């Protein structure tokens, strides 16, 4: 068994894959590290690169060639095939900081927690082609005020102080295999499922100060680009409904793991899920604000908000997004101003 499995779902990323894989070539940790290259039906370009690394570093890299199923399918495949005691997901156009990854693996050697959280940087692709020169920004400079690194926390004791993002998470693999729900396939925006579905099984969490993950921002065609989010808003709705269904199961005390055991509903974890799904709901509002302003779009926005308040008041009131708060306080009178402000911020970026 390896200590850490890194799962990389690769789909037509030949221009980035070598740089991504090179970032894992750390001689000191190769005996502890497994990197799965999951070719998600993108043909021989990815396979050729993956086979090269598999041949040169057979103890580290492993190619899995599968039919196209989307990012969620790649994650599910990684969970099924991982040999590591812990698992991390890395996108094929991103990379890791080798020194920080070394520190992560060192921390995992003595770790018995269900999840270990590290930092990550947004790396703004300025077109230079030199990843080391990409401007960087920490979205979350520290997990919470007063955090002590390297110690084990009871998750319920700090659940109201943290929100774990996908790029910072390293799960204990067995936690992922307990989830009764698979990540949605043939669908964008499944990150929220990956970071929220395991929560009911989490008992303990620890943190390290290192910024392991380097998340590329600004690449043309990214699923998080405004244009692509608008085109794929149905996918966003699908993820939202999956999360709400999951929330209903846990809230109702009927969530059952693959071991057949029902999980008691922890109030702290329930509120954590409410906060997480509220973030997804705010993203849904943002997509509607990205559309050209009009009566029909405003009606859809108000209807979405009304239904959320009616059916899931705890999630509605868990919102922390300032723009959504202002819209609600104004009873959506600031709708057109919000559309203009969002468009202006994107043009400036």
Short mmCIF file of C-alpha atoms in Angstrom, two decimals:
data_model
loop_
_atom_site.label_atom_id
_atom_site.label_comp_id
_atom_site.label_asym_id
_atom_site.label_seq_id
_atom_site.Cartn_x
_atom_site.Cartn_y
_atom_site.Cartn_z
CA UNK A 1 0.00 0.00 0.00
CA UNK A 2 1.17 3.51 -0.82
CA UNK A 3 0.77 6.39 1.60
CA UNK A 4 -0.76 8.86 -0.89
CA UNK A 5 -2.60 8.41 -4.16
CA UNK A 6 -2.95 11.45 -6.40
CA UNK A 7 -5.68 11.04 -9.01
CA UNK A 8 -5.39 13.12 -12.18
CA UNK A 9 -8.31 13.06 -14.61
CA UNK A 10 -6.86 13.93 -18.02
CA UNK A 11 -8.95 15.07 -20.98
CA UNK A 12 -7.19 16.69 -23.96
CA UNK A 13 -4.52 18.32 -21.78
CA UNK A 14 -1.45 17.33 -23.75
CA UNK A 15 -0.10 20.90 -23.56
CA UNK A 16 -0.05 20.82 -19.75
CA UNK A 17 0.29 17.21 -18.67
CA UNK A 18 4.10 16.92 -18.69
CA UNK A 19 4.48 19.95 -16.40
CA UNK A 20 1.86 18.52 -14.08
CA UNK A 21 3.50 15.10 -13.88
CA UNK A 22 7.00 16.55 -13.51
CA UNK A 23 5.93 18.31 -10.32
CA UNK A 24 5.54 14.89 -8.66
CA UNK A 25 9.07 13.71 -9.44
CA UNK A 26 10.48 13.97 -5.94
CA UNK A 27 13.04 11.20 -5.30
CA UNK A 28 12.59 11.33 -1.52
CA UNK A 29 8.90 10.37 -1.65
CA UNK A 30 8.48 8.09 -4.68
CA UNK A 31 8.15 5.01 -2.48
CA UNK A 32 5.20 6.64 -0.69
CA UNK A 33 3.47 8.18 -3.72
CA UNK A 34 1.16 6.83 -6.41
CA UNK A 35 -0.05 9.05 -9.27
CA UNK A 36 -3.01 7.75 -11.27
CA UNK A 37 -3.31 9.26 -14.75
CA UNK A 38 -6.95 8.68 -15.66
CA UNK A 39 -7.32 9.24 -19.40
CA UNK A 40 -10.99 10.17 -19.68
CA UNK A 41 -11.54 9.12 -23.28
CA UNK A 42 -9.31 11.74 -24.86
CA UNK A 43 -7.34 9.43 -27.15
CA UNK A 44 -3.72 8.57 -27.71
CA UNK A 45 -2.19 12.00 -27.06
CA UNK A 46 -2.65 11.66 -23.29
CA UNK A 47 -1.86 7.92 -23.41
CA UNK A 48 1.51 8.47 -25.09
CA UNK A 49 2.63 10.92 -22.42
CA UNK A 50 1.25 8.75 -19.61
CA UNK A 51 2.96 5.61 -20.93
CA UNK A 52 6.27 7.46 -21.10
CA UNK A 53 6.07 8.40 -17.41
CA UNK A 54 4.73 4.96 -16.50
CA UNK A 55 7.71 3.32 -18.23
CA UNK A 56 10.30 5.66 -16.71
CA UNK A 57 8.80 5.73 -13.21
CA UNK A 58 6.78 2.50 -12.85
CA UNK A 59 6.63 2.74 -9.06
CA UNK A 60 4.95 6.16 -9.20
CA UNK A 61 2.74 6.54 -12.28
CA UNK A 62 -0.11 4.32 -13.39
CA UNK A 63 -2.25 4.87 -16.49
CA UNK A 64 -5.95 4.06 -16.45
CA UNK A 65 -7.56 4.41 -19.88
CA UNK A 66 -11.35 4.70 -19.80
CA UNK A 67 -14.32 5.93 -21.80
CA UNK A 68 -15.25 9.59 -21.44
CA UNK A 69 -17.36 10.29 -18.39
CA UNK A 70 -16.36 13.77 -17.28
CA UNK A 71 -14.49 15.03 -14.24
CA UNK A 72 -16.74 13.20 -11.78
CA UNK A 73 -16.13 9.93 -13.58
CA UNK A 74 -12.39 10.49 -13.28
CA UNK A 75 -12.72 11.06 -9.54
CA UNK A 76 -14.87 7.94 -9.10
CA UNK A 77 -12.30 5.94 -11.04
CA UNK A 78 -9.52 7.29 -8.83
CA UNK A 79 -11.40 6.31 -5.67
CA UNK A 80 -11.97 2.79 -6.97
CA UNK A 81 -8.35 2.22 -8.00
CA UNK A 82 -6.37 4.09 -5.34
CA UNK A 83 -3.78 2.06 -3.44
CA UNK A 84 -2.88 4.91 -1.09
CA UNK A 85 -4.09 5.24 2.48
CA UNK A 86 -4.88 8.87 1.60
CA UNK A 87 -6.07 10.39 -1.67
CA UNK A 88 -5.82 13.78 -3.32
CA UNK A 89 -7.32 15.01 -6.61
CA UNK A 90 -5.26 17.26 -8.91
CA UNK A 91 -6.53 18.68 -12.20
CA UNK A 92 -4.38 17.82 -15.21
CA UNK A 93 -3.62 21.48 -16.04
CA UNK A 94 -2.56 22.34 -12.48
CA UNK A 95 0.52 21.28 -10.53
CA UNK A 96 1.95 20.91 -7.02
CA UNK A 97 4.82 22.59 -5.27
CA UNK A 98 7.36 19.75 -4.84
CA UNK A 99 8.74 20.96 -1.50
CA UNK A 100 5.24 21.46 -0.10
CA UNK A 101 4.20 18.01 -1.36
CA UNK A 102 7.22 16.54 0.43
CA UNK A 103 5.98 18.18 3.64
CA UNK A 104 2.45 16.87 3.04
CA UNK A 105 3.68 13.29 2.70
CA UNK A 106 5.85 13.68 5.80
CA UNK A 107 2.77 14.82 7.73
CA UNK A 108 0.71 11.90 6.40
CA UNK A 109 3.20 9.36 7.74
CA UNK A 110 2.03 9.94 11.30
CA UNK A 111 -1.48 11.09 10.45
CA UNK A 112 -4.54 9.13 11.59
CA UNK A 113 -7.08 11.84 10.79
CA UNK A 114 -9.89 11.49 8.28
CA UNK A 115 -8.78 14.56 6.36
CA UNK A 116 -5.62 16.65 6.22
CA UNK A 117 -5.92 20.20 4.88
CA UNK A 118 -3.08 22.13 3.23
CA UNK A 119 -2.99 25.52 1.52
CA UNK A 120 -3.32 26.28 -2.17
CA UNK A 121 -2.51 29.20 -4.43
CA UNK A 122 -4.46 30.63 -7.32
CA UNK A 123 -1.88 30.92 -10.12
CA UNK A 124 -2.90 33.47 -12.76
CA UNK A 125 -1.85 32.24 -16.19
CA UNK A 126 -0.41 35.37 -17.81
CA UNK A 127 0.47 33.63 -21.07
CA UNK A 128 4.19 33.65 -20.42
CA UNK A 129 4.38 29.87 -20.45
CA UNK A 130 6.55 29.93 -17.35
CA UNK A 131 4.53 28.57 -14.43
CA UNK A 132 7.06 29.88 -11.92
CA UNK A 133 6.32 33.43 -13.09
CA UNK A 134 2.52 33.20 -12.76
CA UNK A 135 1.23 35.65 -10.12
CA UNK A 136 -0.16 33.83 -7.10
CA UNK A 137 -2.75 34.52 -4.45
CA UNK A 138 -3.87 32.55 -1.41
CA UNK A 139 -7.67 32.45 -1.34
CA UNK A 140 -7.49 31.17 2.25
CA UNK A 141 -4.28 32.40 3.95
CA UNK A 142 -4.94 30.22 7.03
CA UNK A 143 -7.67 27.68 7.84
CA UNK A 144 -9.01 29.68 10.79
CA UNK A 145 -7.74 32.21 13.30
CA UNK A 146 -5.51 30.65 15.92
CA UNK A 147 -5.05 27.37 14.08
CA UNK A 148 -2.35 25.07 15.42
CA UNK A 149 -0.69 23.09 12.68
CA UNK A 150 0.12 19.42 13.02
CA UNK A 151 -2.37 18.57 15.74
CA UNK A 152 -5.60 16.60 15.48
CA UNK A 153 -8.90 18.48 15.88
CA UNK A 154 -12.34 17.03 16.44
CA UNK A 155 -14.16 18.12 13.30
CA UNK A 156 -17.39 19.02 15.08
CA UNK A 157 -15.44 21.28 17.43
CA UNK A 158 -14.23 23.57 14.64
CA UNK A 159 -16.83 22.97 11.91
CA UNK A 160 -18.25 26.47 12.33
CA UNK A 161 -14.80 28.05 11.77
CA UNK A 162 -13.63 26.33 8.60
CA UNK A 163 -14.59 25.59 5.03
CA UNK A 164 -12.40 23.04 3.26
CA UNK A 165 -11.85 23.66 -0.44
CA UNK A 166 -11.17 20.86 -2.91
CA UNK A 167 -7.62 21.93 -3.70
CA UNK A 168 -6.64 21.85 -0.04
CA UNK A 169 -8.18 18.50 0.86
CA UNK A 170 -6.43 15.16 1.26
CA UNK A 171 -9.00 12.52 2.28
CA UNK A 172 -8.43 9.23 4.02
CA UNK A 173 -9.31 6.89 1.16
CA UNK A 174 -11.57 4.66 3.23
CA UNK A 175 -13.79 7.68 3.97
CA UNK A 176 -14.36 8.14 0.22
CA UNK A 177 -15.21 4.47 -0.16
CA UNK A 178 -17.87 4.68 2.55
CA UNK A 179 -19.89 7.28 0.63
CA UNK A 180 -23.13 5.76 -0.71
CA UNK A 181 -23.32 8.34 -3.50
CA UNK A 182 -20.93 8.49 -6.43
CA UNK A 183 -19.82 11.80 -7.88
CA UNK A 184 -22.07 12.85 -10.79
CA UNK A 185 -20.67 11.85 -14.17
CA UNK A 186 -20.93 13.65 -17.52
CA UNK A 187 -21.33 16.82 -15.47
CA UNK A 188 -19.34 19.95 -14.63
CA UNK A 189 -19.05 21.56 -11.17
CA UNK A 190 -18.91 18.32 -9.17
CA UNK A 191 -16.20 19.65 -6.84
CA UNK A 192 -18.88 20.51 -4.26
CA UNK A 193 -20.01 16.87 -4.18
CA UNK A 194 -16.44 15.67 -3.63
CA UNK A 195 -15.86 18.02 -0.71
CA UNK A 196 -19.29 17.63 0.96
CA UNK A 197 -20.35 13.99 0.49
CA UNK A 198 -17.66 12.61 2.87
CA UNK A 199 -18.41 15.07 5.71
CA UNK A 200 -20.81 12.83 7.72
CA UNK A 201 -17.99 10.28 8.17
CA UNK A 202 -15.35 12.80 9.27
CA UNK A 203 -14.37 12.65 12.93
CA UNK A 204 -10.97 14.33 12.98
CA UNK A 205 -9.04 16.83 10.85
CA UNK A 206 -5.53 18.29 10.90
CA UNK A 207 -3.77 21.10 9.05
CA UNK A 208 -0.34 21.92 7.67
CA UNK A 209 0.82 25.44 6.68
CA UNK A 210 2.27 24.46 3.29
CA UNK A 211 0.66 25.58 0.02
CA UNK A 212 0.77 22.33 -1.90
CA UNK A 213 -1.69 22.86 -4.75
CA UNK A 214 -1.09 25.39 -7.55
CA UNK A 215 -4.46 26.13 -9.19
CA UNK A 216 -4.21 27.61 -12.68
CA UNK A 217 -6.66 30.47 -13.36
CA UNK A 218 -7.27 32.15 -16.70
CA UNK A 219 -6.76 29.28 -19.12
CA UNK A 220 -9.08 29.54 -22.11
CA UNK A 221 -11.91 27.01 -21.97
CA UNK A 222 -11.85 26.40 -18.23
CA UNK A 223 -15.16 25.18 -16.81
CA UNK A 224 -15.13 28.03 -14.28
CA UNK A 225 -14.98 30.73 -16.96
CA UNK A 226 -18.14 32.90 -17.01
CA UNK A 227 -18.99 31.92 -20.58
CA UNK A 228 -18.75 28.20 -19.89
CA UNK A 229 -20.71 28.44 -16.63
CA UNK A 230 -23.57 30.13 -18.50
CA UNK A 231 -23.52 27.46 -21.24
CA UNK A 232 -23.49 24.67 -18.66
CA UNK A 233 -25.91 26.10 -16.11
CA UNK A 234 -28.02 22.91 -16.37
CA UNK A 235 -25.02 21.02 -14.99
CA UNK A 236 -24.88 23.43 -12.08
CA UNK A 237 -28.58 22.80 -11.39
CA UNK A 238 -27.95 19.06 -11.48
CA UNK A 239 -25.20 19.32 -8.86
CA UNK A 240 -27.40 21.58 -6.74
CA UNK A 241 -30.20 19.01 -6.76
CA UNK A 242 -27.77 16.17 -5.94
CA UNK A 243 -26.49 18.09 -2.94
CA UNK A 244 -30.01 18.89 -1.74
CA UNK A 245 -30.98 15.23 -2.00
CA UNK A 246 -27.89 14.27 -0.01
CA UNK A 247 -28.74 16.93 2.59
CA UNK A 248 -32.29 15.57 2.95
CA UNK A 249 -30.96 12.06 3.60
CA UNK A 250 -28.59 13.26 6.31
CA UNK A 251 -31.07 15.68 7.87
CA UNK A 252 -33.66 12.90 8.00
CA UNK A 253 -31.28 10.46 9.65
CA UNK A 254 -31.51 8.00 6.76
CA UNK A 255 -28.00 8.33 5.31
CA UNK A 256 -26.45 4.87 5.19
CA UNK A 257 -22.83 4.07 4.36
CA UNK A 258 -21.71 1.21 2.14
CA UNK A 259 -21.12 -0.80 5.30
CA UNK A 260 -24.89 -0.69 5.87
CA UNK A 261 -24.68 1.46 8.98
CA UNK A 262 -26.92 4.51 9.41
CA UNK A 263 -25.12 7.67 10.49
CA UNK A 264 -26.44 9.76 13.36
CA UNK A 265 -27.05 13.34 12.29
CA UNK A 266 -24.54 15.68 13.94
CA UNK A 267 -25.87 19.22 14.25
CA UNK A 268 -22.38 20.62 13.64
CA UNK A 269 -21.92 18.63 10.45
CA UNK A 270 -25.45 19.49 9.31
CA UNK A 271 -24.69 23.20 9.66
CA UNK A 272 -21.40 22.70 7.81
CA UNK A 273 -23.32 21.12 4.93
CA UNK A 274 -25.82 23.98 4.99
CA UNK A 275 -22.97 26.49 4.70
CA UNK A 276 -21.41 24.52 1.84
CA UNK A 277 -24.62 24.16 -0.14
CA UNK A 278 -25.38 27.85 0.46
CA UNK A 279 -22.11 28.61 -1.36
CA UNK A 280 -23.30 26.54 -4.32
CA UNK A 281 -26.64 28.38 -4.24
CA UNK A 282 -24.78 31.70 -4.34
CA UNK A 283 -22.95 30.43 -7.41
CA UNK A 284 -26.32 29.72 -9.01
CA UNK A 285 -27.33 33.33 -8.36
CA UNK A 286 -24.04 34.47 -9.88
CA UNK A 287 -24.77 32.54 -13.08
CA UNK A 288 -28.17 34.24 -13.38
CA UNK A 289 -26.52 37.62 -12.83
CA UNK A 290 -24.11 36.79 -15.66
CA UNK A 291 -26.97 36.65 -18.15
CA UNK A 292 -28.17 39.83 -19.93
CA UNK A 293 -30.49 41.71 -17.59
CA UNK A 294 -34.17 41.17 -18.28
CA UNK A 295 -37.52 40.47 -16.67
CA UNK A 296 -37.44 36.74 -17.36
CA UNK A 297 -33.98 36.31 -15.86
CA UNK A 298 -34.92 38.39 -12.81
CA UNK A 299 -38.05 36.29 -12.40
CA UNK A 300 -35.95 33.09 -12.53
CA UNK A 301 -33.60 34.54 -9.89
CA UNK A 302 -36.42 35.50 -7.51
CA UNK A 303 -38.15 32.16 -8.07
CA UNK A 304 -34.95 30.25 -7.26
CA UNK A 305 -34.49 32.25 -4.07
CA UNK A 306 -38.15 31.86 -3.03
CA UNK A 307 -38.05 28.10 -3.53
CA UNK A 308 -34.81 27.83 -1.56
CA UNK A 309 -36.34 29.80 1.33
CA UNK A 310 -39.52 27.73 1.25
CA UNK A 311 -37.96 24.27 0.99
CA UNK A 312 -34.55 24.74 2.65
CA UNK A 313 -34.72 27.72 5.03
CA UNK A 314 -31.57 26.62 6.89
CA UNK A 315 -29.56 26.70 3.67
CA UNK A 316 -31.14 30.00 2.60
CA UNK A 317 -30.16 31.65 5.88
CA UNK A 318 -26.68 30.11 5.84
CA UNK A 319 -25.70 32.42 2.96
CA UNK A 320 -22.58 34.50 3.59
CA UNK A 321 -22.21 35.98 0.11
CA UNK A 322 -22.37 39.78 0.37
CA UNK A 323 -23.87 40.32 -3.09
CA UNK A 324 -26.67 37.86 -2.36
CA UNK A 325 -27.30 39.57 0.99
CA UNK A 326 -27.61 42.96 -0.70
CA UNK A 327 -30.02 41.60 -3.31
CA UNK A 328 -32.21 40.17 -0.60
CA UNK A 329 -32.16 43.30 1.54
CA UNK A 330 -33.17 45.36 -1.50
CA UNK A 331 -35.89 42.80 -2.33
CA UNK A 332 -34.01 42.38 -5.64
CA UNK A 333 -34.33 46.08 -6.47
CA UNK A 334 -30.55 46.06 -6.99
CA UNK A 335 -30.81 43.33 -9.62
CA UNK A 336 -29.73 45.47 -12.63
CA UNK A 337 -26.99 47.15 -10.62
CA UNK A 338 -25.66 43.73 -9.62
CA UNK A 339 -25.63 42.57 -13.27
CA UNK A 340 -23.70 45.71 -14.24
CA UNK A 341 -21.23 45.41 -11.34
CA UNK A 342 -20.50 41.75 -12.08
CA UNK A 343 -19.92 42.49 -15.78
CA UNK A 344 -17.64 45.41 -14.94
CA UNK A 345 -15.53 43.35 -12.55
CA UNK A 346 -15.01 40.70 -15.23
CA UNK A 347 -14.03 43.23 -17.90
CA UNK A 348 -11.51 44.70 -15.47
CA UNK A 349 -10.08 41.25 -14.76
#
